[in-house]
XYZ file of C-alpha atoms in Angstrom:
635
model
C 85.204 126.830 130.505
C 88.392 125.132 129.269
C 88.585 126.845 125.896
C 91.692 126.815 123.687
C 92.396 130.334 124.942
C 93.170 128.980 128.407
C 96.906 128.113 128.729
C 97.535 124.412 128.262
C 99.346 124.277 131.604
C 95.988 124.734 133.325
C 94.346 122.082 131.131
C 97.161 119.686 132.003
C 97.057 120.461 135.742
C 93.290 119.901 135.932
C 93.562 116.687 133.911
C 96.173 115.271 136.297
C 94.322 116.515 139.359
C 91.059 115.003 138.160
C 92.650 111.598 137.562
C 94.999 111.301 140.533
C 93.301 108.156 141.846
C 92.936 106.465 138.452
C 96.535 107.231 137.547
C 97.729 105.722 140.816
C 95.733 102.575 139.984
C 97.106 102.411 136.441
C 93.666 102.976 134.887
C 92.976 104.809 131.589
C 92.319 108.532 131.960
C 89.961 109.827 129.231
C 90.144 113.332 127.811
C 86.843 112.859 125.955
C 83.744 110.934 127.006
C 80.944 110.282 124.477
C 77.498 111.659 125.146
C 74.392 109.607 124.548
C 73.903 111.513 121.310
C 77.505 110.775 120.200
C 76.920 107.062 120.692
C 73.484 107.080 119.074
C 74.686 108.890 115.934
C 77.855 106.828 115.461
C 77.889 103.929 113.032
C 79.199 101.583 115.734
C 76.390 102.584 118.105
C 73.818 102.026 115.376
C 75.229 98.603 114.529
C 75.246 97.545 118.163
C 71.548 98.393 118.452
C 70.667 96.861 115.084
C 72.349 93.540 115.892
C 71.329 93.430 119.553
C 74.721 93.878 121.241
C 75.131 95.718 124.541
C 78.938 95.830 124.390
C 81.310 96.640 121.565
C 83.342 93.551 122.437
C 80.320 91.395 121.543
C 79.956 93.170 118.195
C 83.647 92.566 117.536
C 83.373 88.880 118.439
C 80.488 88.533 115.978
C 82.508 90.308 113.266
C 85.390 87.794 113.468
C 83.413 84.589 114.108
C 80.516 85.197 111.707
C 82.585 86.294 108.745
C 79.855 85.716 106.150
C 77.172 87.637 108.033
C 79.484 90.534 108.951
C 81.027 90.760 105.482
C 77.609 90.750 103.809
C 76.359 93.492 106.142
C 79.442 95.650 105.497
C 79.159 95.208 101.730
C 75.543 96.370 101.856
C 76.272 99.273 104.217
C 78.947 100.593 101.836
C 76.794 99.815 98.754
C 79.690 98.089 97.005
C 78.864 97.774 93.320
C 79.292 94.480 91.491
C 79.082 93.786 87.766
C 78.495 90.173 88.814
C 77.531 89.379 92.386
C 79.606 86.952 94.499
C 78.360 83.510 95.461
C 79.455 84.182 99.068
C 81.740 86.465 101.054
C 84.815 84.236 101.391
C 86.126 80.856 100.296
C 88.683 78.870 102.331
C 89.001 75.868 100.002
C 92.603 76.869 99.240
C 93.450 77.303 102.936
C 93.343 80.339 105.225
C 96.598 81.734 103.821
C 94.994 81.847 100.378
C 91.468 82.925 101.246
C 89.407 84.188 98.311
C 87.086 87.103 98.998
C 83.840 87.516 97.052
C 84.338 84.355 94.916
C 82.518 84.397 91.613
C 82.197 88.181 91.579
C 83.202 90.736 88.964
C 83.729 94.349 90.012
C 85.828 97.447 89.610
C 86.186 99.255 92.933
C 86.298 102.648 91.189
C 82.554 102.350 90.504
C 81.929 102.245 94.272
C 83.792 105.575 94.605
C 81.136 107.454 92.600
C 77.837 106.821 94.382
C 77.391 110.338 95.741
C 75.336 112.943 93.907
C 77.280 114.459 90.988
C 76.891 117.919 92.564
C 78.287 116.869 95.959
C 81.821 118.096 96.747
C 84.397 115.340 96.262
C 87.636 117.327 96.642
C 88.852 120.537 98.226
C 92.350 121.617 97.256
C 94.304 124.438 98.859
C 97.397 125.932 97.228
C 100.390 127.454 99.019
C 98.432 130.682 99.569
C 95.394 128.734 100.839
C 93.234 129.622 97.871
C 90.610 126.863 97.768
C 89.454 125.000 94.678
C 86.594 122.490 94.802
C 85.699 119.602 92.527
C 82.311 117.955 92.553
C 81.876 114.212 92.230
C 80.715 114.813 88.662
C 83.837 116.829 87.819
C 86.167 114.301 89.448
C 84.422 111.483 87.589
C 84.947 113.317 84.293
C 88.652 113.832 85.123
C 89.057 110.144 85.989
C 87.381 109.275 82.668
C 89.791 111.505 80.711
C 92.736 109.709 82.353
C 91.243 106.241 81.838
C 90.418 106.899 78.185
C 93.854 108.439 77.648
C 95.408 105.260 79.047
C 93.319 103.109 76.708
C 94.438 105.234 73.756
C 98.054 104.777 74.896
C 97.637 100.997 74.754
C 97.245 100.249 78.458
C 95.141 97.132 78.990
C 93.677 95.280 81.990
C 96.452 93.599 83.954
C 99.101 96.189 83.020
C 100.872 98.317 85.604
C 101.220 102.102 85.529
C 103.459 104.032 87.945
C 102.596 107.264 89.720
C 105.015 109.406 91.731
C 103.489 112.763 92.615
C 102.408 114.901 95.553
C 98.820 114.392 96.775
C 96.955 116.635 94.328
C 93.549 116.530 92.636
C 95.269 115.387 89.438
C 97.133 112.627 91.295
C 93.849 111.302 92.701
C 92.258 111.344 89.224
C 95.270 109.504 87.777
C 95.206 106.925 90.569
C 91.517 106.132 90.016
C 91.856 106.293 86.216
C 94.564 103.616 86.218
C 92.380 101.291 88.281
C 89.274 102.056 86.191
C 90.906 100.532 83.074
C 91.705 97.352 85.020
C 95.390 98.197 85.466
C 97.357 98.457 88.715
C 98.692 101.775 90.036
C 102.311 101.463 91.192
C 102.444 104.284 93.730
C 105.884 105.616 94.708
C 106.504 108.460 97.172
C 108.222 111.317 95.384
C 110.489 111.918 98.399
C 112.566 108.831 97.522
C 115.977 109.068 95.906
C 116.514 108.279 92.220
C 117.877 104.824 93.049
C 115.027 103.987 95.433
C 112.525 104.927 92.739
C 114.447 102.838 90.204
C 114.354 99.786 92.511
C 110.572 99.990 92.727
C 110.243 100.379 88.965
C 112.466 97.346 88.351
C 110.296 95.235 90.651
C 106.999 96.221 89.028
C 107.922 96.907 85.357
C 105.173 99.500 84.640
C 104.132 100.440 81.104
C 103.849 104.173 81.817
C 104.707 106.581 84.594
C 103.073 109.837 85.719
C 105.256 112.495 87.373
C 105.226 116.215 88.084
C 107.949 118.250 86.380
C 109.054 119.793 89.670
C 107.971 119.836 93.304
C 108.065 122.942 95.490
C 108.544 122.590 99.244
C 108.989 125.508 101.642
C 109.319 127.841 98.684
C 112.157 125.855 97.087
C 111.639 124.032 93.784
C 113.088 120.558 93.273
C 113.301 119.144 89.714
C 111.556 115.765 89.634
C 111.204 114.755 86.000
C 115.000 114.859 85.734
C 115.211 112.247 88.527
C 113.318 109.654 86.497
C 113.798 110.703 82.860
C 116.532 108.114 82.256
C 114.389 105.088 83.150
C 114.704 102.756 80.126
C 111.792 101.463 78.072
C 109.053 103.500 79.739
C 106.994 106.456 78.572
C 106.612 109.218 81.156
C 103.598 111.531 81.296
C 104.740 114.860 82.747
C 102.378 117.209 84.595
C 103.439 120.830 85.058
C 103.443 122.087 88.624
C 102.777 125.526 87.207
C 100.687 125.926 84.064
C 102.968 128.787 82.941
C 106.067 126.554 82.782
C 107.209 124.667 79.702
C 109.187 121.447 80.128
C 111.509 119.993 77.496
C 110.644 116.290 77.229
C 112.579 113.201 76.260
C 111.697 111.559 72.911
C 108.833 109.203 73.869
C 107.534 111.195 76.825
C 104.347 113.250 76.666
C 102.886 116.313 78.279
C 99.774 116.078 80.456
C 97.405 117.977 78.164
C 98.551 115.960 75.134
C 97.878 112.729 77.017
C 94.398 113.507 78.365
C 91.440 112.226 76.365
C 88.531 114.471 75.452
C 86.176 111.577 76.270
C 84.606 112.350 79.643
C 82.504 109.186 79.924
C 83.808 106.843 82.622
C 83.848 103.141 81.778
C 85.252 100.771 84.409
C 86.557 97.370 83.288
C 85.074 94.614 85.513
C 87.778 92.517 87.155
C 88.079 89.493 89.414
C 88.125 90.467 93.116
C 91.729 89.307 93.503
C 93.120 91.277 90.559
C 95.664 93.999 91.362
C 94.580 97.599 91.830
C 97.661 99.060 93.522
C 101.257 98.058 94.262
C 102.529 99.610 97.489
C 105.908 99.141 99.142
C 106.899 98.372 102.698
C 110.506 98.131 103.832
C 109.986 95.362 106.392
C 113.252 94.100 107.862
C 115.428 93.805 104.760
C 117.081 96.238 102.397
C 114.771 95.267 99.504
C 111.304 96.809 99.809
C 108.396 94.370 99.903
C 106.028 94.920 96.975
C 102.515 94.443 98.366
C 99.576 94.218 95.950
C 96.177 95.590 96.887
C 93.268 94.072 94.971
C 89.658 95.151 94.373
C 88.636 93.931 97.853
C 91.340 95.735 99.887
C 89.625 99.152 99.501
C 86.507 97.675 101.107
C 88.583 97.097 104.258
C 89.870 100.701 104.156
C 86.377 102.137 103.662
C 84.882 99.861 106.355
C 87.492 100.942 108.914
C 86.707 104.582 108.151
C 82.956 103.863 108.403
C 83.259 102.218 111.829
C 86.304 103.696 113.537
C 86.717 107.194 112.074
C 82.894 107.224 111.799
C 82.902 108.837 108.358
C 79.547 110.186 107.119
C 78.693 111.820 103.757
C 78.790 115.256 105.402
C 82.402 114.848 106.552
C 85.509 116.531 105.139
C 88.547 114.254 105.535
C 92.105 115.562 105.583
C 95.209 113.451 106.191
C 98.635 114.802 105.150
C 99.910 111.815 103.186
C 100.918 110.575 99.765
C 99.670 107.882 97.401
C 103.035 106.145 97.864
C 102.110 105.339 101.481
C 99.080 103.244 102.351
C 97.234 106.146 103.978
C 97.044 107.848 100.555
C 94.904 105.158 98.889
C 93.196 104.606 102.263
C 92.115 108.267 102.321
C 90.738 108.087 98.764
C 88.600 105.039 99.523
C 87.696 106.113 103.079
C 86.201 109.331 101.754
C 84.787 108.477 98.334
C 83.206 105.085 99.086
C 81.592 106.731 102.132
C 80.447 109.651 99.904
C 82.435 112.210 101.895
C 84.912 114.935 100.822
C 88.714 114.784 100.599
C 90.702 117.899 101.525
C 94.305 118.166 100.285
C 96.751 121.035 100.723
C 100.005 122.060 99.062
C 101.205 123.543 102.363
C 103.839 121.795 104.459
C 101.755 120.009 107.125
C 103.946 121.018 110.071
C 103.409 124.757 109.619
C 100.816 127.407 110.403
C 99.510 127.724 106.788
C 98.402 124.086 106.802
C 96.567 124.613 110.098
C 94.836 127.602 108.515
C 93.840 125.376 105.586
C 92.214 122.947 108.035
C 90.103 125.827 109.356
C 89.301 127.272 105.938
C 88.293 123.922 104.400
C 86.147 123.131 107.462
C 87.863 119.775 107.956
C 85.799 117.507 110.222
C 88.122 114.443 110.386
C 91.766 115.427 110.678
C 94.319 112.634 110.329
C 97.965 113.014 111.256
C 101.156 111.375 112.443
C 102.339 112.189 115.982
C 105.487 114.005 114.832
C 103.257 116.595 113.115
C 101.484 117.270 116.413
C 104.845 117.708 118.116
C 105.824 120.351 115.539
C 102.489 122.159 115.877
C 102.949 122.291 119.618
C 106.521 123.584 119.439
C 105.541 126.290 116.967
C 102.166 127.048 118.577
C 100.799 126.697 115.042
C 97.129 126.387 116.014
C 96.868 129.441 118.295
C 93.813 131.573 117.551
C 92.411 129.282 114.851
C 88.795 128.166 114.812
C 88.811 124.372 114.604
C 85.232 123.894 115.772
C 84.370 122.065 112.519
C 86.558 119.154 113.620
C 84.524 116.175 114.892
C 87.511 113.954 115.583
C 91.224 113.440 115.072
C 92.917 110.231 114.009
C 96.578 109.306 114.379
C 98.722 106.598 112.808
C 102.252 105.828 111.638
C 104.078 106.189 114.961
C 103.598 105.677 118.674
C 101.814 108.702 120.120
C 103.044 110.910 122.920
C 100.059 111.045 125.288
C 100.789 114.583 126.466
C 101.036 115.890 122.885
C 97.677 114.306 122.101
C 96.099 115.839 125.206
C 97.439 119.214 124.050
C 95.940 118.739 120.579
C 92.549 117.665 121.921
C 92.515 120.728 124.192
C 93.108 123.022 121.195
C 89.846 121.860 119.572
C 87.582 121.871 122.650
C 88.336 118.238 123.418
C 87.378 116.398 120.282
C 88.195 112.667 120.421
C 91.462 111.199 119.144
C 91.092 107.894 117.286
C 94.427 106.095 117.450
C 94.752 103.791 114.428
C 97.388 101.134 113.737
C 97.729 98.534 110.996
C 99.859 98.355 107.891
C 100.109 98.211 104.124
C 99.711 94.426 104.242
C 96.577 94.823 106.420
C 94.762 97.256 104.100
C 93.895 99.398 107.120
C 94.018 98.853 110.872
C 93.850 95.947 113.297
C 93.524 98.136 116.390
C 91.805 101.503 116.630
C 89.404 103.656 118.597
C 85.615 103.963 118.569
C 83.197 106.747 119.402
C 81.198 104.576 121.817
C 84.095 104.522 124.323
C 85.999 107.364 126.001
C 89.136 108.535 124.188
C 92.350 108.279 126.211
C 95.362 110.215 124.839
C 97.907 107.848 123.322
C 95.754 104.716 123.688
C 93.631 102.506 121.450
C 90.165 101.600 122.698
C 89.174 98.680 120.446
C 90.236 95.917 118.120
C 89.252 96.833 114.563
C 85.977 95.231 113.500
C 86.576 92.208 111.310
C 90.188 91.825 112.549
C 91.332 89.465 115.295
C 94.737 89.195 116.954
C 96.492 88.183 120.161
C 99.644 89.060 122.123
C 102.311 86.396 122.662
C 105.615 86.575 124.534
C 108.900 85.200 123.198
C 107.949 81.697 124.411
C 104.650 81.782 122.531
C 102.507 82.197 125.648
C 99.525 84.533 125.600
C 100.253 87.668 127.643
C 99.051 91.216 128.235
C 102.354 92.529 126.879
C 103.879 91.002 123.793
C 104.133 90.782 120.036
C 101.005 91.131 117.901
C 99.995 88.031 115.939
C 97.056 88.401 113.587
C 94.423 85.654 113.337
C 93.303 85.307 109.709
C 91.146 85.345 107.709
C 90.456 89.046 107.646
C 89.429 91.194 104.697
C 92.356 93.362 103.622
C 95.181 91.010 104.669
C 97.645 90.420 101.842
C 97.834 86.938 100.337
C 100.932 87.395 98.179
C 104.026 89.539 97.612
C 105.617 90.301 94.245
C 109.223 89.799 95.286
C 109.174 87.721 98.457
C 107.793 84.406 99.690
C 104.552 85.449 101.403
C 104.411 82.344 103.602
C 108.024 82.794 104.696
C 107.476 86.436 105.622
C 104.211 86.099 107.553
C 103.553 82.474 108.552
C 106.708 80.341 108.634
C 107.785 78.803 111.964
C 104.952 80.322 113.987
C 103.183 78.491 116.818
C 99.543 77.488 116.594
C 97.170 79.707 118.595
C 95.719 78.526 121.932
C 92.531 77.391 120.201
C 94.253 75.919 117.162
C 94.281 79.174 115.167
C 96.679 79.783 112.311
C 98.685 82.849 113.337
C 100.219 85.521 111.129
C 103.335 87.518 112.052
C 102.922 91.291 112.197
C 105.770 92.632 114.317
C 104.228 95.316 116.526
C 104.751 95.308 120.291
C 101.542 96.045 122.179
C 100.206 96.197 125.747
C 96.679 95.205 126.753
C 95.552 97.558 129.531
C 92.585 97.824 131.870
C 89.031 98.427 130.595
C 89.774 97.186 127.075
C 92.458 99.731 126.124
C 95.774 99.099 124.364
C 99.093 100.930 124.031
C 101.632 100.468 121.224
C 105.300 99.994 122.139
C 106.829 100.122 118.653
C 108.310 97.355 116.497
C 109.858 94.102 117.678
C 111.878 93.563 114.501
C 114.505 95.629 112.759
C 112.075 98.050 111.137
C 111.369 101.529 112.439
C 108.930 104.338 111.790
C 110.578 107.684 111.094
C 108.249 110.596 110.528
C 105.409 108.162 109.876
C 107.399 106.256 107.221
C 108.390 102.650 107.783
C 112.048 101.991 106.925
C 114.477 99.143 107.464
C 117.499 99.522 109.719
C 119.382 97.468 107.129
C 118.723 100.058 104.419
C 120.177 102.820 106.586
C 123.166 100.740 107.672
C 124.041 99.566 104.154
C 124.088 103.169 102.975
C 126.025 104.711 105.862
C 128.639 101.951 105.950
C 129.888 103.414 102.643
C 131.188 106.508 104.486
C 135.007 106.295 104.446
C 135.315 107.028 108.185
C 132.701 104.471 109.285
C 134.073 101.063 110.283
C 130.712 99.673 111.436
C 127.285 101.156 112.082
C 124.012 100.113 113.686
C 120.767 102.049 113.417
C 118.031 101.741 115.991
C 114.857 103.573 116.929
C 114.452 104.895 120.464
C 111.208 106.518 121.684
C 111.615 109.712 123.724
C 110.869 109.764 127.430
C 107.097 109.860 127.874
C 106.488 108.184 124.511
C 106.153 109.588 121.042
C 107.633 109.185 117.563
C 110.795 107.096 117.253
C 114.142 108.871 117.090
C 116.910 107.569 114.838
C 120.027 106.757 116.868
C 123.278 105.621 115.252
C 126.045 103.627 116.927
C 129.235 103.879 114.894
C 132.785 102.679 114.945
C 134.949 105.468 113.580
C 138.421 106.943 113.858
C 138.807 108.725 117.203
C 140.037 111.821 115.379
C 136.647 112.175 113.651
C 134.266 114.355 115.649
C 130.783 112.936 116.062
C 129.140 116.259 115.194
C 130.948 116.369 111.840
C 130.162 112.709 111.210
C 126.468 113.252 112.011
C 126.275 116.119 109.509
C 127.904 114.036 106.766
C 125.772 110.949 107.472
C 122.626 113.089 107.465
C 123.568 114.385 104.012
C 123.974 110.795 102.767
C 120.506 109.890 104.039
C 119.028 113.039 102.522
C 120.576 112.355 99.099
C 120.082 108.597 98.881
C 117.151 107.602 101.087
C 114.720 110.238 102.268
C 115.168 113.831 103.503
C 112.466 113.175 106.122
C 114.703 110.715 108.024
C 116.472 112.785 110.686
C 119.404 111.519 112.775
C 118.707 112.404 116.396
C 122.057 111.327 117.867
C 125.300 109.517 117.014
C 127.183 107.472 119.612
C 130.626 105.911 119.291
C 130.922 102.167 120.002
C 134.006 99.969 119.597
C 132.162 96.703 119.085
C 128.510 96.077 118.271
C 126.654 93.575 120.482
C 125.664 90.558 118.383
C 123.859 87.258 118.795
C 125.473 83.873 118.124
C 124.079 84.069 114.585
C 125.756 87.478 114.149
C 122.556 89.554 114.307
C 122.890 93.002 115.863
C 121.237 93.115 119.297
C 119.284 96.334 118.839
C 117.397 95.990 122.091
C 120.713 96.045 123.946
C 121.776 99.148 121.992
C 118.515 100.864 122.955
C 119.159 100.048 126.610
C 122.726 101.369 126.350
C 121.464 104.617 124.851
C 118.700 105.068 127.431
C 121.102 104.356 130.288
C 123.709 106.800 128.975
C 121.023 109.435 128.430
C 119.865 109.121 132.048
C 123.424 109.441 133.313
């Protein structure tokens, strides 16, 4: 009876009325409850039966205590291909911080991406007008081969690095896999970054080549991109045309896409050691310098396993997640779909608008991933009204804290399909907390620890609590073991207490609440990092940039969630001349962020402050600033 045609106000009223007692008791209030058939057909349900577990919690305990047995079962379930099989799943001889996965093995993870039938659909691409193009696994494999063989002809060898900064297109996916197929590492950089931010990432990684698109069109406006990177010294750039009718004048050593591509369509994947680099991704962390985090040939197994268990991906599924190869969910999406023999759907449309929602319908997307701020925009613009989203089996959300009411709205627009909240990080290779289809889905809440990942909540005194900071308990497949430009031990392990049972703990930085009936709720970051529009960024980066404004005497950036939860909002506290109006200052500071950091970072509010609250060691007390802002907002 509660179809999407019924006004959401009635959905919301009935939801609250139905759960009056549970809400009063602080208990989770599901908007979706699995049927017996849902549980029976899910991968988690099948594994529970196969291994004799009545409760998911018992399956999870087995996955983190019997690492060899669980890892072997996952490897077989995903049919991971090895050129030389491992002697075991993991080796701790070098210590937990330096665990080796699949010791003795040789593999190239790209081979595991092409196990589906050659005629099965691997990719669906929609252009700005929602004209759909499909590529079969056979066609994608041939495209990957042309890239890989072109790289070999250009002198790229195993162990080299090759950069890629492009929108999420079918060509970008072929380039990404082609780089890895030759045994090189793909340095993936989001094209939304400024010229200097791109240059920083190139200096850290020193790639041999770089792939870019000549221009990028957003909302009907074209932005030159090749010109942003053409002056990078000592590096050949391969330039792809956004439009086949355009001609681009190239710098001396640079090459056009068609000139670069090989005619050899036979894919050969160079076998590598499990710990060899496949991808270099970047995470801002809590400092101005981005952390360069390598993924190796085992990290994609974590991504694909999470999708297998938690997003319950099957070969018949069509996966869509508006993202980019420069953020971890881009490579995650590639492996989540292809290793599980499913289909990737990518669109050129801006994800916050109606055309993208129409693409979801047209491509018959069955697993729709998103960040909460996208849902908020859909709701404000009523972008889904009248669309047939019955193909969707489930939603999944990551990148920001969810607003529970927005998620209830979204679920109601697709006849109450479940929402799988998913949280992890680039250095995790996937998620540490998620949802599962064997438990009811509660808007804005996680229902399970990710299989194969263990963690606990500690307060500031190091005591185990139901509300606190997340500390991971290694080993876990997917966790990083090194950084290119930072001391890995210092970042993740230094000066941490030992766990209650003698466990080595690893710092992660999320604030989480453990709730009744095995549910969890995220409360944002405990450090100086923030998520803006699903992108992790350092407060220090923003402050260092904005302090260059001539009218700014001091500035502090902090993230404040809106009332009722939801994506963080960027709030600035500034010291500035009293004659400078805050509205003018906000406009000018926003332009600085747009030009030099990322146009997706929006300033929500600017407040004047004479003196910033600081600790004895001169650190800005951001928690106090958040409280000041919330108090002033209430008044």
